[in-house]
């Protein structure tokens, strides 16, 4: 009779110790996750600030994540002066691409941009990069992403 109660006591003690150890590890994982989340929030804020500071246009940028759409999808809407040329719009598009590509945002999701002229809703430039295959030319054009981040 004494034997089953000793086994039960040992099982309870092991369960208590295991739970304590797992709880301690959970704090370490959460601390890392909180740190990573903070770094990504900062990377996103830095990217938005850089995009919206680009000269030659009024730029609005946003970063969205969803279960369906994936993480860190960058959307940029830019409105150039009415007299802007297509060459100027393409140069702005290149600046937007370079800024997003060289950001520390990780993972980097879909990249989309629409550039119009003041007073018109007609797109002058529209670019969309949905996956790794479509972003490969950005790596060729602007070099590797910082800190070895994937594209």
Tab-separated table of C-alpha atoms in Angstrom:
chain	number	residue	atom	x	y	z
A	1	UNK	CA	0.000	0.000	0.000
A	2	UNK	CA	2.779	2.433	0.769
A	3	UNK	CA	4.407	1.879	-2.618
A	4	UNK	CA	1.631	3.492	-4.785
A	5	UNK	CA	1.581	6.598	-2.583
A	6	UNK	CA	5.369	6.998	-2.922
A	7	UNK	CA	5.050	6.702	-6.699
A	8	UNK	CA	2.242	9.249	-6.702
A	9	UNK	CA	4.349	11.626	-4.590
A	10	UNK	CA	7.320	11.242	-6.972
A	11	UNK	CA	5.068	11.881	-9.996
A	12	UNK	CA	3.662	15.024	-8.394
A	13	UNK	CA	7.176	16.252	-7.535
A	14	UNK	CA	8.429	15.598	-11.081
A	15	UNK	CA	5.396	17.335	-12.577
A	16	UNK	CA	5.979	20.363	-10.341
A	17	UNK	CA	9.680	20.579	-11.237
A	18	UNK	CA	8.940	20.099	-14.970
A	19	UNK	CA	6.273	22.790	-14.917
A	20	UNK	CA	8.669	25.187	-13.181
A	21	UNK	CA	11.414	24.509	-15.708
A	22	UNK	CA	9.059	24.936	-18.656
A	23	UNK	CA	7.698	28.175	-17.228
A	24	UNK	CA	11.258	29.489	-16.903
A	25	UNK	CA	12.037	28.573	-20.508
A	26	UNK	CA	8.835	30.236	-21.604
A	27	UNK	CA	10.075	33.525	-20.163
A	28	UNK	CA	13.274	33.237	-22.181
A	29	UNK	CA	11.345	32.515	-25.387
A	30	UNK	CA	8.900	35.345	-24.708
A	31	UNK	CA	11.734	37.743	-23.966
A	32	UNK	CA	13.318	36.902	-27.314
A	33	UNK	CA	9.977	37.215	-29.075
A	34	UNK	CA	9.290	40.572	-27.455
A	35	UNK	CA	12.733	41.769	-28.456
A	36	UNK	CA	12.261	40.550	-32.037
A	37	UNK	CA	8.791	42.101	-32.212
A	38	UNK	CA	10.187	45.419	-30.987
A	39	UNK	CA	12.998	45.281	-33.578
A	40	UNK	CA	10.496	44.607	-36.369
A	41	UNK	CA	8.207	47.373	-35.194
A	42	UNK	CA	11.176	49.748	-35.271
A	43	UNK	CA	12.254	48.486	-38.723
A	44	UNK	CA	8.729	49.074	-40.027
A	45	UNK	CA	8.535	52.578	-38.538
A	46	UNK	CA	11.966	53.436	-39.965
A	47	UNK	CA	10.924	52.197	-43.410
A	48	UNK	CA	7.685	54.210	-43.391
A	49	UNK	CA	9.575	57.341	-42.300
A	50	UNK	CA	12.180	56.886	-45.072
A	51	UNK	CA	9.560	56.284	-47.750
A	52	UNK	CA	7.456	59.262	-46.726
A	53	UNK	CA	10.561	61.480	-46.763
A	54	UNK	CA	11.445	60.679	-50.387
A	55	UNK	CA	11.674	63.908	-52.404
A	56	UNK	CA	9.601	64.765	-55.444
A	57	UNK	CA	6.246	63.370	-54.349
A	58	UNK	CA	3.780	63.057	-51.522
A	59	UNK	CA	4.283	59.470	-50.405
A	60	UNK	CA	1.988	57.451	-48.151
A	61	UNK	CA	3.209	54.043	-47.083
A	62	UNK	CA	1.836	51.272	-44.915
A	63	UNK	CA	2.900	47.849	-43.750
A	64	UNK	CA	0.213	45.230	-43.222
A	65	UNK	CA	0.204	41.654	-42.041
A	66	UNK	CA	-2.626	39.146	-41.987
A	67	UNK	CA	-3.166	35.431	-41.785
A	68	UNK	CA	-4.387	35.352	-45.381
A	69	UNK	CA	-2.034	37.908	-46.910
A	70	UNK	CA	1.222	37.121	-45.114
A	71	UNK	CA	3.566	39.301	-43.095
A	72	UNK	CA	5.027	42.730	-43.710
A	73	UNK	CA	3.316	43.590	-46.977
A	74	UNK	CA	4.500	47.045	-48.002
A	75	UNK	CA	2.051	49.258	-49.882
A	76	UNK	CA	3.128	52.642	-51.234
A	77	UNK	CA	0.935	55.315	-52.835
A	78	UNK	CA	2.819	58.291	-54.295
A	79	UNK	CA	1.416	61.441	-55.900
A	80	UNK	CA	3.845	63.449	-58.037
A	81	UNK	CA	3.362	67.001	-59.354
A	82	UNK	CA	1.060	67.256	-62.392
A	83	UNK	CA	4.002	68.134	-64.660
A	84	UNK	CA	6.092	65.104	-63.612
A	85	UNK	CA	7.405	63.002	-66.469
A	86	UNK	CA	7.254	59.227	-66.770
A	87	UNK	CA	11.050	59.174	-66.329
A	88	UNK	CA	10.681	61.046	-63.020
A	89	UNK	CA	7.956	58.615	-61.921
A	90	UNK	CA	10.177	55.655	-62.812
A	91	UNK	CA	13.065	57.196	-60.864
A	92	UNK	CA	10.757	57.584	-57.848
A	93	UNK	CA	9.652	53.966	-58.287
A	94	UNK	CA	13.310	52.889	-58.244
A	95	UNK	CA	13.885	54.904	-55.046
A	96	UNK	CA	10.883	53.251	-53.409
A	97	UNK	CA	12.067	49.783	-54.436
A	98	UNK	CA	15.595	50.423	-53.186
A	99	UNK	CA	14.355	51.820	-49.861
A	100	UNK	CA	12.084	48.826	-49.235
A	101	UNK	CA	14.648	46.278	-50.428
A	102	UNK	CA	17.423	47.669	-48.246
A	103	UNK	CA	15.203	47.974	-45.157
A	104	UNK	CA	15.592	45.726	-42.130
A	105	UNK	CA	11.991	44.526	-42.400
A	106	UNK	CA	11.963	40.733	-42.002
A	107	UNK	CA	10.253	38.855	-43.413
A	108	UNK	CA	9.645	41.066	-46.395
A	109	UNK	CA	6.237	40.341	-47.870
A	110	UNK	CA	4.509	41.679	-50.928
A	111	UNK	CA	5.807	45.008	-52.263
A	112	UNK	CA	3.327	47.134	-54.160
A	113	UNK	CA	3.423	50.715	-55.364
A	114	UNK	CA	1.171	53.030	-57.311
A	115	UNK	CA	2.427	56.381	-58.576
A	116	UNK	CA	0.032	58.997	-59.948
A	117	UNK	CA	0.197	62.680	-60.828
A	118	UNK	CA	-1.502	65.464	-58.878
A	119	UNK	CA	-5.067	65.941	-60.130
A	120	UNK	CA	-5.257	62.548	-61.869
A	121	UNK	CA	-6.128	59.032	-60.795
A	122	UNK	CA	-4.394	57.465	-63.824
A	123	UNK	CA	-1.425	55.348	-62.779
A	124	UNK	CA	1.881	56.515	-64.190
A	125	UNK	CA	3.828	53.662	-62.585
A	126	UNK	CA	2.555	50.525	-60.923
A	127	UNK	CA	4.860	47.806	-59.620
A	128	UNK	CA	4.101	44.649	-57.684
A	129	UNK	CA	6.453	42.029	-56.281
A	130	UNK	CA	4.627	39.081	-54.740
A	131	UNK	CA	7.244	36.448	-54.012
A	132	UNK	CA	10.906	35.503	-53.982
A	133	UNK	CA	11.011	34.883	-57.740
A	134	UNK	CA	9.640	38.350	-58.513
A	135	UNK	CA	12.005	40.062	-56.048
A	136	UNK	CA	15.144	38.407	-57.462
A	137	UNK	CA	15.680	41.311	-59.905
A	138	UNK	CA	15.691	43.684	-56.909
A	139	UNK	CA	18.622	41.751	-55.458
A	140	UNK	CA	20.450	41.996	-58.773
A	141	UNK	CA	19.659	45.710	-59.125
A	142	UNK	CA	20.307	46.853	-55.524
A	143	UNK	CA	22.521	44.126	-54.082
A	144	UNK	CA	21.821	41.800	-51.193
A	145	UNK	CA	19.486	42.778	-48.369
A	146	UNK	CA	21.164	44.068	-45.193
A	147	UNK	CA	22.439	41.614	-42.599
A	148	UNK	CA	21.871	38.675	-44.975
A	149	UNK	CA	18.082	39.010	-44.766
A	150	UNK	CA	16.194	36.907	-47.308
A	151	UNK	CA	14.413	38.592	-50.205
